[in-house]
PDB file of C-alpha atoms in Angstrom:
ATOM      1  CA  UNK A  23       8.020  -3.795 -13.746  1.00 72.00           C
ATOM      2  CA  UNK A  24       7.526  -4.996 -10.064  1.00 83.00           C
ATOM      3  CA  UNK A  25       9.856  -7.557  -8.460  1.00 89.00           C
ATOM      4  CA  UNK A  26       6.482  -9.307  -7.447  1.00 95.00           C
ATOM      5  CA  UNK A  27       4.583 -10.616 -10.645  1.00 96.00           C
ATOM      6  CA  UNK A  28       0.769 -11.167 -10.680  1.00 98.00           C
ATOM      7  CA  UNK A  29      -1.332 -12.047 -13.569  1.00 98.00           C
ATOM      8  CA  UNK A  30      -2.799  -8.962 -15.059  1.00 97.00           C
ATOM      9  CA  UNK A  31      -6.434 -10.572 -14.899  1.00 97.00           C
ATOM     10  CA  UNK A  32      -8.392 -13.514 -13.661  1.00 98.00           C
ATOM     11  CA  UNK A  33     -12.164 -14.264 -14.136  1.00 97.00           C
ATOM     12  CA  UNK A  34     -14.482 -16.666 -12.632  1.00 97.00           C
ATOM     13  CA  UNK A  35     -18.296 -17.234 -12.503  1.00 97.00           C
ATOM     14  CA  UNK A  36     -20.297 -16.652  -9.341  1.00 97.00           C
ATOM     15  CA  UNK A  37     -19.891 -19.506  -6.752  1.00 97.00           C
ATOM     16  CA  UNK A  38     -16.539 -20.553  -8.397  1.00 97.00           C
ATOM     17  CA  UNK A  39     -13.114 -20.596  -6.946  1.00 98.00           C
ATOM     18  CA  UNK A  40     -10.397 -18.420  -8.244  1.00 98.00           C
ATOM     19  CA  UNK A  41      -6.756 -18.034  -7.231  1.00 98.00           C
ATOM     20  CA  UNK A  42      -4.211 -15.196  -7.858  1.00 98.00           C
ATOM     21  CA  UNK A  43      -0.702 -15.920  -7.707  1.00 98.00           C
ATOM     22  CA  UNK A  44       2.267 -13.541  -6.650  1.00 98.00           C
ATOM     23  CA  UNK A  45       5.529 -14.724  -7.877  1.00 97.00           C
ATOM     24  CA  UNK A  46       8.781 -13.411  -6.313  1.00 94.00           C
ATOM     25  CA  UNK A  47      12.260 -14.584  -5.919  1.00 92.00           C
ATOM     26  CA  UNK A  48      14.795 -15.913  -3.493  1.00 90.00           C
ATOM     27  CA  UNK A  49      15.448 -12.380  -2.279  1.00 87.00           C
ATOM     28  CA  UNK A  50      11.883 -11.631  -1.096  1.00 90.00           C
ATOM     29  CA  UNK A  51       9.243 -14.286  -0.822  1.00 93.00           C
ATOM     30  CA  UNK A  52      11.683 -17.118  -1.102  1.00 93.00           C
ATOM     31  CA  UNK A  53      13.921 -15.533   1.683  1.00 91.00           C
ATOM     32  CA  UNK A  54      11.009 -16.032   3.924  1.00 92.00           C
ATOM     33  CA  UNK A  55       9.412 -12.492   4.022  1.00 93.00           C
ATOM     34  CA  UNK A  56       5.733 -12.428   4.665  1.00 95.00           C
ATOM     35  CA  UNK A  57       3.138 -11.575   1.983  1.00 97.00           C
ATOM     36  CA  UNK A  58       0.203  -9.533   2.402  1.00 98.00           C
ATOM     37  CA  UNK A  59      -2.816  -9.009   0.129  1.00 98.00           C
ATOM     38  CA  UNK A  60      -5.069  -6.070  -0.439  1.00 98.00           C
ATOM     39  CA  UNK A  61      -8.482  -5.616  -2.244  1.00 98.00           C
ATOM     40  CA  UNK A  62      -9.195  -2.434  -3.990  1.00 98.00           C
ATOM     41  CA  UNK A  63     -12.664  -1.921  -5.170  1.00 97.00           C
ATOM     42  CA  UNK A  64     -13.230   0.688  -7.940  1.00 94.00           C
ATOM     43  CA  UNK A  65     -12.779   4.248  -6.829  1.00 94.00           C
ATOM     44  CA  UNK A  66     -11.606   3.295  -3.242  1.00 97.00           C
ATOM     45  CA  UNK A  67      -8.517   2.926  -1.190  1.00 98.00           C
ATOM     46  CA  UNK A  68      -7.028  -0.465  -0.870  1.00 98.00           C
ATOM     47  CA  UNK A  69      -8.102  -2.739   1.944  1.00 98.00           C
ATOM     48  CA  UNK A  70      -5.863  -5.303   3.841  1.00 98.00           C
ATOM     49  CA  UNK A  71      -7.243  -8.631   2.894  1.00 98.00           C
ATOM     50  CA  UNK A  72      -4.614 -10.986   4.130  1.00 98.00           C
ATOM     51  CA  UNK A  73      -1.509 -10.287   6.173  1.00 97.00           C
ATOM     52  CA  UNK A  74       1.370 -12.595   7.011  1.00 96.00           C
ATOM     53  CA  UNK A  75       0.729 -14.984   4.326  1.00 96.00           C
ATOM     54  CA  UNK A  76      -2.538 -16.420   5.748  1.00 97.00           C
ATOM     55  CA  UNK A  77      -4.031 -14.282   8.293  1.00 97.00           C
ATOM     56  CA  UNK A  78      -7.249 -12.620   7.858  1.00 97.00           C
ATOM     57  CA  UNK A  79      -8.048  -9.088   9.680  1.00 95.00           C
ATOM     58  CA  UNK A  80     -11.352  -9.049  11.508  1.00 95.00           C
ATOM     59  CA  UNK A  81     -14.305  -8.620   9.272  1.00 95.00           C
ATOM     60  CA  UNK A  82     -12.812 -10.437   6.300  1.00 97.00           C
ATOM     61  CA  UNK A  83     -14.959 -13.289   5.124  1.00 96.00           C
ATOM     62  CA  UNK A  84     -13.307 -16.880   5.190  1.00 96.00           C
ATOM     63  CA  UNK A  85     -13.916 -17.046   1.596  1.00 97.00           C
ATOM     64  CA  UNK A  86     -10.526 -15.370   1.232  1.00 98.00           C
ATOM     65  CA  UNK A  87      -7.518 -17.292   2.027  1.00 98.00           C
ATOM     66  CA  UNK A  88      -3.788 -16.879   1.591  1.00 98.00           C
ATOM     67  CA  UNK A  89      -0.782 -19.290   1.338  1.00 97.00           C
ATOM     68  CA  UNK A  90       2.888 -19.253   0.536  1.00 97.00           C
ATOM     69  CA  UNK A  91       5.252 -21.776  -0.827  1.00 95.00           C
ATOM     70  CA  UNK A  92       8.791 -21.186  -2.034  1.00 95.00           C
ATOM     71  CA  UNK A  93       9.149 -18.004  -4.041  1.00 95.00           C
ATOM     72  CA  UNK A  94       5.437 -17.643  -4.580  1.00 97.00           C
ATOM     73  CA  UNK A  95       2.195 -16.882  -2.663  1.00 98.00           C
ATOM     74  CA  UNK A  96      -1.337 -17.294  -3.533  1.00 98.00           C
ATOM     75  CA  UNK A  97      -4.665 -15.646  -2.784  1.00 98.00           C
ATOM     76  CA  UNK A  98      -7.775 -17.832  -3.190  1.00 98.00           C
ATOM     77  CA  UNK A  99     -11.340 -16.769  -3.234  1.00 98.00           C
ATOM     78  CA  UNK A 100     -14.083 -19.334  -2.950  1.00 97.00           C
ATOM     79  CA  UNK A 101     -17.746 -18.925  -3.424  1.00 97.00           C
ATOM     80  CA  UNK A 102     -17.169 -15.928  -5.838  1.00 98.00           C
ATOM     81  CA  UNK A 103     -19.604 -13.138  -5.570  1.00 97.00           C
ATOM     82  CA  UNK A 104     -20.312 -10.082  -7.839  1.00 97.00           C
ATOM     83  CA  UNK A 105     -18.881  -7.718  -4.987  1.00 96.00           C
ATOM     84  CA  UNK A 106     -15.567  -9.530  -5.172  1.00 97.00           C
ATOM     85  CA  UNK A 107     -14.805  -7.707  -8.589  1.00 97.00           C
ATOM     86  CA  UNK A 108     -11.992  -5.629  -7.911  1.00 98.00           C
ATOM     87  CA  UNK A 109      -8.123  -5.304  -8.141  1.00 98.00           C
ATOM     88  CA  UNK A 110      -5.878  -7.535  -5.870  1.00 98.00           C
ATOM     89  CA  UNK A 111      -2.386  -6.500  -4.910  1.00 98.00           C
ATOM     90  CA  UNK A 112       0.230  -8.667  -3.075  1.00 98.00           C
ATOM     91  CA  UNK A 113       2.866  -6.952  -1.137  1.00 97.00           C
ATOM     92  CA  UNK A 114       6.085  -7.983   0.451  1.00 96.00           C
ATOM     93  CA  UNK A 115       9.834  -6.932   1.036  1.00 92.00           C
ATOM     94  CA  UNK A 116      11.972  -6.076  -1.672  1.00 83.00           C
ATOM     95  CA  UNK A 117      15.539  -6.853  -0.484  1.00 75.00           C
ATOM     96  CA  UNK A 118      17.121  -6.890  -3.754  1.00 68.00           C
ATOM     97  CA  UNK A 119      15.926  -3.308  -4.010  1.00 71.00           C
ATOM     98  CA  UNK A 120      16.639  -2.613  -0.238  1.00 76.00           C
ATOM     99  CA  UNK A 121      13.008  -1.502  -0.264  1.00 83.00           C
ATOM    100  CA  UNK A 122      10.965  -2.072   2.786  1.00 87.00           C
ATOM    101  CA  UNK A 123       7.749  -2.435   0.949  1.00 93.00           C
ATOM    102  CA  UNK A 124       7.069  -3.700  -2.694  1.00 94.00           C
ATOM    103  CA  UNK A 125       3.629  -4.203  -4.333  1.00 96.00           C
ATOM    104  CA  UNK A 126       2.902  -6.557  -7.115  1.00 97.00           C
ATOM    105  CA  UNK A 127       1.613  -5.226 -10.464  1.00 97.00           C
ATOM    106  CA  UNK A 128      -1.950  -6.000  -9.468  1.00 98.00           C
ATOM    107  CA  UNK A 129      -4.612  -8.455 -10.779  1.00 98.00           C
ATOM    108  CA  UNK A 130      -8.140  -7.388 -11.997  1.00 98.00           C
ATOM    109  CA  UNK A 131     -10.689  -9.978 -11.003  1.00 98.00           C
ATOM    110  CA  UNK A 132     -13.826 -10.029 -13.195  1.00 97.00           C
ATOM    111  CA  UNK A 133     -16.814 -11.955 -12.202  1.00 97.00           C
ATOM    112  CA  UNK A 134     -18.546 -13.204 -15.195  1.00 94.00           C
TER     113      UNK A 134
ATOM    114  CA  UNK B   3     -11.380   3.843  15.673  1.00 95.00           C
ATOM    115  CA  UNK B   4      -8.377   4.629  13.388  1.00 97.00           C
ATOM    116  CA  UNK B   5      -8.773   7.120  10.663  1.00 98.00           C
ATOM    117  CA  UNK B   6      -6.356   8.899   8.358  1.00 98.00           C
ATOM    118  CA  UNK B   7      -7.022  11.679   5.905  1.00 98.00           C
ATOM    119  CA  UNK B   8      -4.696  13.412   3.287  1.00 98.00           C
ATOM    120  CA  UNK B   9      -4.586  16.868   2.482  1.00 98.00           C
ATOM    121  CA  UNK B  10      -2.653  19.229   0.138  1.00 96.00           C
ATOM    122  CA  UNK B  11      -2.690  20.680  -3.220  1.00 97.00           C
ATOM    123  CA  UNK B  12      -4.646  19.180  -6.055  1.00 97.00           C
ATOM    124  CA  UNK B  13      -2.468  20.658  -8.839  1.00 98.00           C
ATOM    125  CA  UNK B  14       1.294  21.445  -8.813  1.00 98.00           C
ATOM    126  CA  UNK B  15       3.381  22.737 -11.572  1.00 98.00           C
ATOM    127  CA  UNK B  16       6.438  20.716 -12.992  1.00 97.00           C
ATOM    128  CA  UNK B  17       9.608  21.256 -10.925  1.00 97.00           C
ATOM    129  CA  UNK B  18       7.471  22.448  -7.916  1.00 98.00           C
ATOM    130  CA  UNK B  19       7.754  20.676  -4.498  1.00 98.00           C
ATOM    131  CA  UNK B  20       4.722  18.818  -3.265  1.00 98.00           C
ATOM    132  CA  UNK B  21       3.861  18.870   0.336  1.00 98.00           C
ATOM    133  CA  UNK B  22       1.149  16.485   1.561  1.00 98.00           C
ATOM    134  CA  UNK B  23      -0.151  16.083   5.145  1.00 98.00           C
ATOM    135  CA  UNK B  24      -1.565  13.093   6.627  1.00 98.00           C
ATOM    136  CA  UNK B  25      -3.929  13.782   9.865  1.00 98.00           C
ATOM    137  CA  UNK B  26      -4.803  10.803  11.878  1.00 98.00           C
ATOM    138  CA  UNK B  27      -6.841   9.887  14.917  1.00 97.00           C
ATOM    139  CA  UNK B  28      -7.364   6.713  16.883  1.00 97.00           C
ATOM    140  CA  UNK B  29      -3.514   6.131  17.574  1.00 96.00           C
ATOM    141  CA  UNK B  30      -0.366   7.893  18.612  1.00 96.00           C
ATOM    142  CA  UNK B  31       2.855   8.013  16.686  1.00 96.00           C
ATOM    143  CA  UNK B  32       4.654   8.025  19.864  1.00 95.00           C
ATOM    144  CA  UNK B  33       3.557   4.500  20.698  1.00 94.00           C
ATOM    145  CA  UNK B  34       6.100   1.837  20.318  1.00 94.00           C
ATOM    146  CA  UNK B  35       5.629  -0.013  17.063  1.00 93.00           C
ATOM    147  CA  UNK B  36       3.380   2.405  15.398  1.00 95.00           C
ATOM    148  CA  UNK B  37       4.262   3.584  11.872  1.00 96.00           C
ATOM    149  CA  UNK B  38       2.700   5.636   8.947  1.00 98.00           C
ATOM    150  CA  UNK B  39       3.289   5.072   5.362  1.00 98.00           C
ATOM    151  CA  UNK B  40       2.683   6.875   2.102  1.00 98.00           C
ATOM    152  CA  UNK B  41       1.539   5.046  -1.028  1.00 98.00           C
ATOM    153  CA  UNK B  42       0.658   6.437  -4.414  1.00 98.00           C
ATOM    154  CA  UNK B  43      -1.303   5.138  -7.537  1.00 98.00           C
ATOM    155  CA  UNK B  44      -1.113   6.760 -10.845  1.00 98.00           C
ATOM    156  CA  UNK B  45      -4.412   6.568 -12.799  1.00 97.00           C
ATOM    157  CA  UNK B  46      -5.070   3.141 -13.949  1.00 96.00           C
ATOM    158  CA  UNK B  47      -1.901   1.787 -12.712  1.00 97.00           C
ATOM    159  CA  UNK B  48      -0.493  -0.128  -9.614  1.00 97.00           C
ATOM    160  CA  UNK B  49       0.221   0.843  -5.990  1.00 98.00           C
ATOM    161  CA  UNK B  50       3.779   2.181  -5.392  1.00 97.00           C
ATOM    162  CA  UNK B  51       5.210   2.685  -1.904  1.00 97.00           C
ATOM    163  CA  UNK B  52       7.064   5.826  -1.292  1.00 97.00           C
ATOM    164  CA  UNK B  53       7.920   6.193   2.481  1.00 97.00           C
ATOM    165  CA  UNK B  54       7.340   5.127   6.049  1.00 97.00           C
ATOM    166  CA  UNK B  55       7.985   6.739   9.352  1.00 97.00           C
ATOM    167  CA  UNK B  56       8.096   4.856  12.710  1.00 96.00           C
ATOM    168  CA  UNK B  57       7.271   5.888  16.222  1.00 96.00           C
ATOM    169  CA  UNK B  58      11.000   6.242  16.989  1.00 95.00           C
ATOM    170  CA  UNK B  59      11.596   8.518  14.108  1.00 96.00           C
ATOM    171  CA  UNK B  60      13.173   5.686  11.943  1.00 95.00           C
ATOM    172  CA  UNK B  61      12.476   6.852   8.281  1.00 96.00           C
ATOM    173  CA  UNK B  62      12.433   4.496   5.267  1.00 95.00           C
ATOM    174  CA  UNK B  63      12.201   5.353   1.563  1.00 96.00           C
ATOM    175  CA  UNK B  64      11.747   3.887  -1.581  1.00 94.00           C
ATOM    176  CA  UNK B  65      15.294   3.610  -3.028  1.00 92.00           C
ATOM    177  CA  UNK B  66      13.967   4.768  -6.514  1.00 92.00           C
ATOM    178  CA  UNK B  67      12.467   7.978  -4.978  1.00 94.00           C
ATOM    179  CA  UNK B  68      14.625   8.533  -2.068  1.00 94.00           C
ATOM    180  CA  UNK B  69      16.359  11.509  -3.419  1.00 96.00           C
ATOM    181  CA  UNK B  70      13.218  13.427  -3.690  1.00 97.00           C
ATOM    182  CA  UNK B  71      11.375  12.426  -0.692  1.00 98.00           C
ATOM    183  CA  UNK B  72      11.300  13.660   2.827  1.00 98.00           C
ATOM    184  CA  UNK B  73       8.850  12.238   5.467  1.00 98.00           C
ATOM    185  CA  UNK B  74       8.466  13.830   9.064  1.00 98.00           C
ATOM    186  CA  UNK B  75       6.052  13.580  11.769  1.00 98.00           C
ATOM    187  CA  UNK B  76       4.464  15.885  14.315  1.00 97.00           C
ATOM    188  CA  UNK B  77       3.354  13.809  17.295  1.00 96.00           C
ATOM    189  CA  UNK B  78       1.547  16.667  19.046  1.00 96.00           C
ATOM    190  CA  UNK B  79      -0.543  17.170  15.947  1.00 97.00           C
ATOM    191  CA  UNK B  80      -1.044  13.675  15.003  1.00 97.00           C
ATOM    192  CA  UNK B  81       0.288  14.436  11.631  1.00 98.00           C
ATOM    193  CA  UNK B  82       2.797  12.968   9.087  1.00 98.00           C
ATOM    194  CA  UNK B  83       4.113  15.122   6.431  1.00 98.00           C
ATOM    195  CA  UNK B  84       5.516  14.074   3.027  1.00 98.00           C
ATOM    196  CA  UNK B  85       7.374  16.375   0.657  1.00 98.00           C
ATOM    197  CA  UNK B  86       8.497  15.325  -2.775  1.00 98.00           C
ATOM    198  CA  UNK B  87      10.753  17.634  -4.753  1.00 97.00           C
ATOM    199  CA  UNK B  88      10.989  18.293  -8.568  1.00 97.00           C
ATOM    200  CA  UNK B  89       7.546  17.083  -9.483  1.00 98.00           C
ATOM    201  CA  UNK B  90       6.982  15.756 -12.922  1.00 97.00           C
ATOM    202  CA  UNK B  91       3.714  14.995 -14.917  1.00 98.00           C
ATOM    203  CA  UNK B  92       4.580  11.257 -14.222  1.00 98.00           C
ATOM    204  CA  UNK B  93       3.958  12.019 -10.649  1.00 98.00           C
ATOM    205  CA  UNK B  94       0.333  12.521 -11.235  1.00 98.00           C
ATOM    206  CA  UNK B  95      -1.331  10.070  -9.026  1.00 98.00           C
ATOM    207  CA  UNK B  96      -3.691   9.488  -5.961  1.00 98.00           C
ATOM    208  CA  UNK B  97      -1.631   9.686  -2.757  1.00 98.00           C
ATOM    209  CA  UNK B  98      -2.624   7.548   0.238  1.00 98.00           C
ATOM    210  CA  UNK B  99      -1.387   7.575   3.855  1.00 98.00           C
ATOM    211  CA  UNK B 100      -1.978   4.358   5.729  1.00 98.00           C
ATOM    212  CA  UNK B 101      -1.263   2.962   9.221  1.00 98.00           C
ATOM    213  CA  UNK B 102       1.132  -0.125   9.690  1.00 96.00           C
ATOM    214  CA  UNK B 103      -0.314  -3.053  11.240  1.00 90.00           C
ATOM    215  CA  UNK B 104       1.551  -3.119  14.513  1.00 86.00           C
ATOM    216  CA  UNK B 105       4.192  -5.727  14.350  1.00 84.00           C
ATOM    217  CA  UNK B 106       3.901  -6.591  10.830  1.00 86.00           C
ATOM    218  CA  UNK B 107       7.244  -7.154   8.943  1.00 83.00           C
ATOM    219  CA  UNK B 108       7.436  -6.367   6.198  1.00 92.00           C
ATOM    220  CA  UNK B 109       4.999  -3.667   7.012  1.00 93.00           C
ATOM    221  CA  UNK B 110       1.293  -4.202   6.005  1.00 95.00           C
ATOM    222  CA  UNK B 111      -1.171  -1.260   6.083  1.00 97.00           C
ATOM    223  CA  UNK B 112      -4.406  -1.999   7.737  1.00 96.00           C
ATOM    224  CA  UNK B 113      -5.998   1.415   7.671  1.00 98.00           C
ATOM    225  CA  UNK B 114      -5.803   3.850   4.749  1.00 98.00           C
ATOM    226  CA  UNK B 115      -6.966   7.450   4.085  1.00 98.00           C
ATOM    227  CA  UNK B 116      -9.321   8.014   1.254  1.00 98.00           C
ATOM    228  CA  UNK B 117      -6.428   9.185  -0.961  1.00 98.00           C
ATOM    229  CA  UNK B 118      -5.853  12.661  -2.545  1.00 98.00           C
ATOM    230  CA  UNK B 119      -5.532  13.154  -6.342  1.00 98.00           C
ATOM    231  CA  UNK B 120      -2.359  15.234  -7.179  1.00 98.00           C
ATOM    232  CA  UNK B 121      -2.195  16.468 -10.675  1.00 98.00           C
ATOM    233  CA  UNK B 122       1.192  17.732 -12.038  1.00 98.00           C
ATOM    234  CA  UNK B 123       0.702  20.107 -15.008  1.00 97.00           C
ATOM    235  CA  UNK B 124       1.701  23.439 -16.094  1.00 96.00           C
TER     236      UNK B 124
END
């Protein structure tokens, strides 16, 4: 059980907008620690999608956006495409565990 | 460009020690701010962070695995080595090494190796 909670799955039709939540606590996200997001396509290594809550690395489409509020963060994907079908992970700091890095449990995005 | 590649045994027996090597290029672990981490992923399960080593030899470990892990670097060879003792079948996973995005805190990982699947079985 991760200290960062994500829904196991979300789905959406092509062209739609979906959001994936990442719920933490006052000891990690709520304490002001940044949240990062990764996309993992089937059979591949994770790819950094969003860093420091809302920043996109070079090459990541602006269809992907991140936000943070209180003890939660969210990843939004607009204009959903078939190739967006993947697992998505949030990541932050786990101060309650004294862990520099903690990942959420992951969310499987299905494009209908 | 930055690349990383993991190497090591694909099969280890229970109770044995696992040694994995991450060989990288495109950056130096002697440069201020640079760090390399290890993350693993059991089949069908979530990512789990294991360890991180900084350019100044600062080492960080997952608290739940710390007693079993050692991370070291060889700057001259552009390598980072992770050892994990007392391997168990539940440690079967794909092990990744990854480059820390400079300046990110908590660390984020912007470049990843392809991963290496390690199976623990007698």
